[in-house]
Short mmCIF file of C-alpha atoms in Angstrom, two decimals:
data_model
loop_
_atom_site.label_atom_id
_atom_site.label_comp_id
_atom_site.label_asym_id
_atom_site.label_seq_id
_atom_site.Cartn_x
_atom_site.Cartn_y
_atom_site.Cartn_z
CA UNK A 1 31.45 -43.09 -43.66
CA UNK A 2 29.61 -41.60 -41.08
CA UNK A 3 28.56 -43.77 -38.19
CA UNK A 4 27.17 -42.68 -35.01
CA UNK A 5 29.52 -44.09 -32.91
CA UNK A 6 31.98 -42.98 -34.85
CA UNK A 7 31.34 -39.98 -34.54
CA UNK A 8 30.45 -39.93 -30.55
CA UNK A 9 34.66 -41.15 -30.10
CA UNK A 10 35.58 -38.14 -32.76
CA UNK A 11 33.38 -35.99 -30.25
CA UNK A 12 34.98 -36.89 -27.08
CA UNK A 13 38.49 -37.14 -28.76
CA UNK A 14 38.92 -33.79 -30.22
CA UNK A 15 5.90 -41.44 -56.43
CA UNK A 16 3.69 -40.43 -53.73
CA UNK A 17 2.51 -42.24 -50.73
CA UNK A 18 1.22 -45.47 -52.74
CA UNK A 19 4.65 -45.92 -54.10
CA UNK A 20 6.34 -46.34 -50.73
CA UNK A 21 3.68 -48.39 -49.40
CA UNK A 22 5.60 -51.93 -49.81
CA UNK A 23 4.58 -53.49 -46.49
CA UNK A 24 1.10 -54.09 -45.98
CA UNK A 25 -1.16 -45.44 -20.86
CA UNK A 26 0.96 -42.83 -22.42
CA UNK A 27 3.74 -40.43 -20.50
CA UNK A 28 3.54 -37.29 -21.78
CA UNK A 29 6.75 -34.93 -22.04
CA UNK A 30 5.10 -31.49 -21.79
CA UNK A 31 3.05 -31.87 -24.97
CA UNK A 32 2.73 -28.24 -27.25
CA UNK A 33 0.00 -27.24 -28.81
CA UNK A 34 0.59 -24.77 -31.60
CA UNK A 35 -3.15 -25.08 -33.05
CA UNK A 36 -5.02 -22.38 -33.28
CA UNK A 37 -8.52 -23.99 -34.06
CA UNK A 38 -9.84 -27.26 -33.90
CA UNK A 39 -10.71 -28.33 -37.51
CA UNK A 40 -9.57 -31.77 -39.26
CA UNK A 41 -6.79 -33.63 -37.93
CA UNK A 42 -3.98 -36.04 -39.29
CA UNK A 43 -2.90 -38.25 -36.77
CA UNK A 44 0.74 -39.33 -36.68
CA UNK A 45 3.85 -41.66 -35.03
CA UNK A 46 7.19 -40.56 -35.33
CA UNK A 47 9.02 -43.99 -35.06
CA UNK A 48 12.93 -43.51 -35.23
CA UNK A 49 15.82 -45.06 -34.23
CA UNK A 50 15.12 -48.66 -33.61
CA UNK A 51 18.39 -50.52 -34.46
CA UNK A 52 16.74 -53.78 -34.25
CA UNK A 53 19.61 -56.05 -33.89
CA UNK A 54 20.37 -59.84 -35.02
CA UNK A 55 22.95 -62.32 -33.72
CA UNK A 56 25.51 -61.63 -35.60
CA UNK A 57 26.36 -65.40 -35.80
CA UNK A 58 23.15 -67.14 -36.53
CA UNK A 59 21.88 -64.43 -38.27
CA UNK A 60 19.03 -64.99 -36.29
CA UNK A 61 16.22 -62.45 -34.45
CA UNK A 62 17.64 -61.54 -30.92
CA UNK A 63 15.19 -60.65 -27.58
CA UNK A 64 14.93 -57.10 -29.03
CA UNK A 65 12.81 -58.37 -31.26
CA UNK A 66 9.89 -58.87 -28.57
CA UNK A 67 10.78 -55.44 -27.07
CA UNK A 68 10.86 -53.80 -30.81
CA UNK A 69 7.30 -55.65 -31.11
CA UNK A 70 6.06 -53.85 -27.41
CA UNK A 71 6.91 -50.81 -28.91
CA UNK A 72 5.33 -51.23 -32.17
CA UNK A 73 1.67 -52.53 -30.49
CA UNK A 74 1.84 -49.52 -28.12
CA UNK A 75 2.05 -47.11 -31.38
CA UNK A 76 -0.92 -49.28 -32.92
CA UNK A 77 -3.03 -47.97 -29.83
CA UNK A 78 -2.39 -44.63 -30.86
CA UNK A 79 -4.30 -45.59 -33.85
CA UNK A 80 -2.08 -43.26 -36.12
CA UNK A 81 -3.44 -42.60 -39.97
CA UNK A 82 0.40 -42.43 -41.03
CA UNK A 83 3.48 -43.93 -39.61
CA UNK A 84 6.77 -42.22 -40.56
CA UNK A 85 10.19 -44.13 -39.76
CA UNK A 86 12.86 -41.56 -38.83
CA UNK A 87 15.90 -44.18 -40.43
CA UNK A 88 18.27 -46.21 -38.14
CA UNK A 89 15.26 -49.16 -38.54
CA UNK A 90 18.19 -51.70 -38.25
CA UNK A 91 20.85 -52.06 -36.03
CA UNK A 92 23.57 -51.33 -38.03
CA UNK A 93 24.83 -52.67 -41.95
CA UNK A 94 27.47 -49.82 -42.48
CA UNK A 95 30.45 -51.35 -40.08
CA UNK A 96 31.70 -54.15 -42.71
CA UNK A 97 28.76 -56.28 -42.77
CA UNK A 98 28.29 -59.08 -44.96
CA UNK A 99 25.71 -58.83 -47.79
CA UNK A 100 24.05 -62.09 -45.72
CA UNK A 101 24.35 -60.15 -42.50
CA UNK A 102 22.72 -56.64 -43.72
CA UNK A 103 19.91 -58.67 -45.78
CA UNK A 104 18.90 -60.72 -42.73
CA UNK A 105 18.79 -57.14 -40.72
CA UNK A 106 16.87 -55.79 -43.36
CA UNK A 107 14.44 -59.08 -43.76
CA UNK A 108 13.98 -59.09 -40.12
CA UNK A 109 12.92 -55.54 -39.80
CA UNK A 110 10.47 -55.92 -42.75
CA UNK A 111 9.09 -59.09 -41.39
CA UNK A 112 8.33 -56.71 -37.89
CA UNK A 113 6.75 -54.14 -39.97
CA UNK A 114 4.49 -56.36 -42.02
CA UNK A 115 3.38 -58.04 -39.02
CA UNK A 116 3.11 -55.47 -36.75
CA UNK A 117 2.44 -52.19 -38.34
CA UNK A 118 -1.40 -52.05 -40.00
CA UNK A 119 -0.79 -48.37 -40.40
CA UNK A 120 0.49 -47.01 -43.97
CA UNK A 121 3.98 -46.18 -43.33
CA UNK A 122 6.92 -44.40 -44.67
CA UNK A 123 10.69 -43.79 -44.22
CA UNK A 124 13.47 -42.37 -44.40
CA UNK A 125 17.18 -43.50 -44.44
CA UNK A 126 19.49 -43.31 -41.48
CA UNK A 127 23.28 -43.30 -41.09
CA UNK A 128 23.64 -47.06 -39.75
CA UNK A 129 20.67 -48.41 -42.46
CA UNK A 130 23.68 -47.72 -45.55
CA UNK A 131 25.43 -51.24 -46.18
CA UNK A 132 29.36 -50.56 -46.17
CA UNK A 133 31.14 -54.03 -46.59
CA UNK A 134 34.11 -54.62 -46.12
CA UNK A 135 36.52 -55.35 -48.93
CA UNK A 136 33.80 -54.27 -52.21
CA UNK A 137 31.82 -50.95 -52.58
CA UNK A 138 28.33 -51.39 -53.92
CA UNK A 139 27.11 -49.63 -56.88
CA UNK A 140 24.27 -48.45 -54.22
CA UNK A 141 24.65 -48.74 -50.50
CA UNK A 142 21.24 -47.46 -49.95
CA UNK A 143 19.54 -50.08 -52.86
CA UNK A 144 18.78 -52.84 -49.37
CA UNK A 145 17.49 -50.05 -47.28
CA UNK A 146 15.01 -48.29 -50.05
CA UNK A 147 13.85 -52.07 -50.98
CA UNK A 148 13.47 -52.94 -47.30
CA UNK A 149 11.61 -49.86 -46.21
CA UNK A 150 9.37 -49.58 -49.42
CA UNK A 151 10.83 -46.25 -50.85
CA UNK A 152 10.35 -44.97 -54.54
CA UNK A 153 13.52 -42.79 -54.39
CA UNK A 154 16.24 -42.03 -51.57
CA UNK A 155 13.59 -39.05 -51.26
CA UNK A 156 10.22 -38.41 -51.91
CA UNK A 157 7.22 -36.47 -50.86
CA UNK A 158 3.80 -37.74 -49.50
CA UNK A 159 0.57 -35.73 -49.64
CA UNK A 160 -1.77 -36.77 -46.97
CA UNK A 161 -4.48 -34.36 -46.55
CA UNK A 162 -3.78 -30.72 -45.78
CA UNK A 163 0.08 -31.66 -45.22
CA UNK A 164 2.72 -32.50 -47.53
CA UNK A 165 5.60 -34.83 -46.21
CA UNK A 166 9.35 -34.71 -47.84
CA UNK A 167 11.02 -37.10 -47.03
CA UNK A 168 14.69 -36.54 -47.21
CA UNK A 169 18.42 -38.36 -47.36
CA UNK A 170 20.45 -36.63 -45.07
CA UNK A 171 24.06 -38.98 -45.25
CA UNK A 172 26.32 -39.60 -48.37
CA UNK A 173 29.60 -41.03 -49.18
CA UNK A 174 30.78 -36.86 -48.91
CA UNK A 175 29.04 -36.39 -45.38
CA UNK A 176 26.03 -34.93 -44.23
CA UNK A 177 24.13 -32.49 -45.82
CA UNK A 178 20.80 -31.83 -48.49
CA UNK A 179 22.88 -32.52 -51.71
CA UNK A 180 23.00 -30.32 -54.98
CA UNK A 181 19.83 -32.65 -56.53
CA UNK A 182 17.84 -32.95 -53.73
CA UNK A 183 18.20 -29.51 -53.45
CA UNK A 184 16.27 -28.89 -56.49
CA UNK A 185 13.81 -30.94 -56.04
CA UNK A 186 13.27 -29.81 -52.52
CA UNK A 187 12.55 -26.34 -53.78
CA UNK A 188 10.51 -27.28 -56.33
CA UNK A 189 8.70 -29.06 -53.76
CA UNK A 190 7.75 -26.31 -51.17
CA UNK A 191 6.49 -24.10 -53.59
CA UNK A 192 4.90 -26.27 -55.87
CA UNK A 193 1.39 -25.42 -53.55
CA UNK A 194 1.90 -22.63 -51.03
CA UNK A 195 -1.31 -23.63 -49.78
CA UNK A 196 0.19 -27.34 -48.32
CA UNK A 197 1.64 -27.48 -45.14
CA UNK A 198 4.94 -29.03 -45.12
CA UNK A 199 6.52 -31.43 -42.72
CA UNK A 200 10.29 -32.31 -43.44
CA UNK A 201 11.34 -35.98 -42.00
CA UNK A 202 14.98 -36.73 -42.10
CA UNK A 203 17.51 -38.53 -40.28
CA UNK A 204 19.79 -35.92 -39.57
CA UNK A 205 18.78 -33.19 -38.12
CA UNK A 206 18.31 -29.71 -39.76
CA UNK A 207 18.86 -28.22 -36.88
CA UNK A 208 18.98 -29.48 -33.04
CA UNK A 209 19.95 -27.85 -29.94
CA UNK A 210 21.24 -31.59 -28.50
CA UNK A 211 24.23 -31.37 -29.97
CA UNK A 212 25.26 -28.98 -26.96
CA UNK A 213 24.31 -31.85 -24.50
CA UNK A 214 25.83 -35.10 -26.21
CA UNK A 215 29.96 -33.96 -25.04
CA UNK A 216 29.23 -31.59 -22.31
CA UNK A 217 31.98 -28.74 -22.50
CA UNK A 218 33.27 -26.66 -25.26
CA UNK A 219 36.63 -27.74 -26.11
CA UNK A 220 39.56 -25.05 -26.38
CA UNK A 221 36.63 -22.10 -26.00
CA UNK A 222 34.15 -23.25 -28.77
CA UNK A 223 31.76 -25.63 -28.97
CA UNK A 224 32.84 -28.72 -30.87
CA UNK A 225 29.70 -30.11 -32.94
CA UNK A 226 31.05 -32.59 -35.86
CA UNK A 227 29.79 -33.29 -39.45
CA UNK A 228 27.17 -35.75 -39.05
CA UNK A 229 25.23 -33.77 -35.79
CA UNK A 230 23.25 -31.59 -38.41
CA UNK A 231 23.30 -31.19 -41.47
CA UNK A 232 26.10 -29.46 -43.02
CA UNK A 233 23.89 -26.97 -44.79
CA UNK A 234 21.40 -25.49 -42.37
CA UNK A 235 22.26 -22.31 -43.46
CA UNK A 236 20.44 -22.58 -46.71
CA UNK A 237 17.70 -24.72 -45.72
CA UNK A 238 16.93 -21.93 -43.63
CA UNK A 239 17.29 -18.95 -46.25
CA UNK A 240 15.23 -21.29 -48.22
CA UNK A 241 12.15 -21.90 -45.29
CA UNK A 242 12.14 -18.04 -44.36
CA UNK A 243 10.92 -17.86 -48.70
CA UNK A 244 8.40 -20.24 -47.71
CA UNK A 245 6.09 -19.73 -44.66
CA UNK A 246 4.33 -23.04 -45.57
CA UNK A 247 6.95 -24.92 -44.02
CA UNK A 248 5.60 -25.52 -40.45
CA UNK A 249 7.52 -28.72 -39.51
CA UNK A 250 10.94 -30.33 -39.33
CA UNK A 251 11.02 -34.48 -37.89
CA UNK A 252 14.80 -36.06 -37.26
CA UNK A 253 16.59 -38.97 -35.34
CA UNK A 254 19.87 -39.98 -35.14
CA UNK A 255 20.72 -38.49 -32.18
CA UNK A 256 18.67 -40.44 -29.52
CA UNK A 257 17.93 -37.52 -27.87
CA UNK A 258 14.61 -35.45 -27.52
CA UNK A 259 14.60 -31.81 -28.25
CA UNK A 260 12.11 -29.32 -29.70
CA UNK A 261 13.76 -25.84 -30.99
CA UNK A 262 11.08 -23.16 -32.28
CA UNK A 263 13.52 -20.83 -35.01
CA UNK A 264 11.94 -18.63 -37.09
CA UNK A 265 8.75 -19.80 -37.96
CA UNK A 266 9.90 -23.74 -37.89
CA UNK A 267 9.39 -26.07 -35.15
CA UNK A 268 12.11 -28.91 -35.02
CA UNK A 269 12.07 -31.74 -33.36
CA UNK A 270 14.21 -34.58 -32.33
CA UNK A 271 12.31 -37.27 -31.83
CA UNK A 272 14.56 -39.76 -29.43
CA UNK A 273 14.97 -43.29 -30.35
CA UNK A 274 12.88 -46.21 -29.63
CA UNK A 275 15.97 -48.23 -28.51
CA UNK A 276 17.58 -45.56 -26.29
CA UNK A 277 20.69 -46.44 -25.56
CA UNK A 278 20.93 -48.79 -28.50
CA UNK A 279 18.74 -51.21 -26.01
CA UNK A 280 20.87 -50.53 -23.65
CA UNK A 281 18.55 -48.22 -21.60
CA UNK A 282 18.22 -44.72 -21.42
CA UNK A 283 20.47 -42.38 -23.47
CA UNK A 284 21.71 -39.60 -21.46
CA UNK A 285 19.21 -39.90 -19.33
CA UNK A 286 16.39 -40.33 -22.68
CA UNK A 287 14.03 -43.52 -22.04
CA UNK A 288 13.54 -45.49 -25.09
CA UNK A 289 11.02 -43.32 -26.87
CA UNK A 290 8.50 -42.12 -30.05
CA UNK A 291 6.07 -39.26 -30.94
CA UNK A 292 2.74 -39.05 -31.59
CA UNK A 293 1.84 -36.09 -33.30
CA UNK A 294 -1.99 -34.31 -34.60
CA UNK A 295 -1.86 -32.70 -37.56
CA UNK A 296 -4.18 -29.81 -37.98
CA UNK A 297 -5.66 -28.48 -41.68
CA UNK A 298 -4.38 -24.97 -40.36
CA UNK A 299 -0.92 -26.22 -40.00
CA UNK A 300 -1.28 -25.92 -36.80
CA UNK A 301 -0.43 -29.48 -34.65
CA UNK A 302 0.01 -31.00 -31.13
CA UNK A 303 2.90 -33.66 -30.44
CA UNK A 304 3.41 -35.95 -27.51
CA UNK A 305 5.96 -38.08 -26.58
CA UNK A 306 5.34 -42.06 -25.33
CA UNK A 307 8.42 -43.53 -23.51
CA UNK A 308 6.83 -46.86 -24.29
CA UNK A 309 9.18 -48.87 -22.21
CA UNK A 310 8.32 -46.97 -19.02
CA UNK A 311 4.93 -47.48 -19.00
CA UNK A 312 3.10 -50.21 -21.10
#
């Protein structure tokens, strides 16, 4: 199992769009523009990492539910044509949670969405959003999460326009990585219309230059990034995107940090976390936080990020 946290100690110590459609001032960070002529636009908010919480007695909504809900009306000002959840939506089922404490997680977050969100939306499974109780193993952790977030499949791809979204599930009982299945169907995928632009959305990250920031110092001469910081098999995503010049984009969490890396012809980002430090404040010095991005028909697209907290 392969929890955040869990992995911070470790760190220191050594079906289309209709299918997943369930649930009826800005501070800029240096936004980049990599479009190359105005033309039509798709207009979206990069929404990850929200870990809304509930008391873990009552099973009740906590305060960071009206915080959550600032968040989500200053995305709804953006006026975004597509909403994409980067996965950590709740605050946590996979640390021996009851089945009656990760359903009232999940059927608070829905109940935020539904009221909150008018935009069609979409997700994509994080880390903490896998129920692992504590004495039985499910026949599917993720079943809660998929039914909560409206998914057809633990990944799927959305066509919107010019752009094609895959959505994909980065964390498994085995660790973290594109598995042998998804694989297959991601291939299939990207080439299935060389003529789409395509925008990967994970939870993990493909690849992410913060895992050099999140310990500080190499330990004994190297760096020491665990299993669970990327993906385990970067290597042949890559080999596979070079094939593929369509692929323009690549959206992840998890790591509450914000980072853009431009490899190849790819442009990554890491797009923070909307509770920061868990709602504990800033991360590493990263203000609770989402992305807007504009989507161009060239495949060419702006992105911005809104600490939302800082300034309402």
């Amino acid at each position: 199992m392969y929890t955040r946290r869990r992995l911070l100690t470790a760190a220191t110590g050594a079906a289309g769009l209709a299918g997943a459609l369930a649930l009826p001032g800005a501070v800029s960070a240096a936004p980049t523009d990599r479009r190359v002529g105005k033309n039509g636009s798709l207009k979206v908010s990069f929404f990850t990492d929200a870990h809304v919480p509930i008391d873990k007695e009552t099973l009740k909504p906590t305060p960071n539910n009206a915080r959550v809900t600032v968040a989500f009306e200053r995305m709804a000002r953006e006026k975004p044509d597509l909403v994409l959840f980067g996965g950590d939506n709740v605050g946590a089922v996979d640390g021996g949670h009851t089945e009656a404490n990760a359903r009232a997680q999940f059927d608070n977050w829905s109940a935020l969405v539904k009221t909150h969100v008018r935009a069609p939306h979409v997700s994509v499974i994080g880390n903490h959003d896998i129920w692992y109780p504590k004495d039985t193993k499910p026949d599917d952790r993720k079943a809660m999460a998929r039914a909560a977030f409206g998914m057809p499949n633990r990944y799927y791809a959305v066509d919107r326009g010019a752009w094609k979204f895959l959505m994909l599930d980065t964390f498994h009982d085995d660790g973290c990585h594109i598995d042998a299945p998804q694989m297959e169907w991601l291939k299939k995928e990207i080439a299935a219309d060389p003529k789409k632009h395509i925008a990967l959305v994970s939870h993990a990250s493909i690849l992410t230059v913060s895992c050099f920031i999140e310990r500080g110092k190499p330990q004994k001469g190297a760096w020491n990034v665990p299993v669970g910081w990327m993906v385990e098999n970067a290597n042949e995503l890559r080999d596979l995107f070079l094939q593929h010049p369509n692929v323009r984009l690549s959206l992840s969490g998890h790591m509450h940090h914000l980072d853009r890396c431009d490899y190849d012809a790819v442009t990554y980002l890491c797009g923070g976390a909307v509770s920061g430090s868990w709602w504990g404040g800033d991360y590493l010095h990263f203000a609770p936080a989402f992305v807007n991005l504009e989507l161009f028909d060239d495949g060419t697209f702006t992105n911005r990020t809104i600490f939302w907290e800082k300034i309402a």
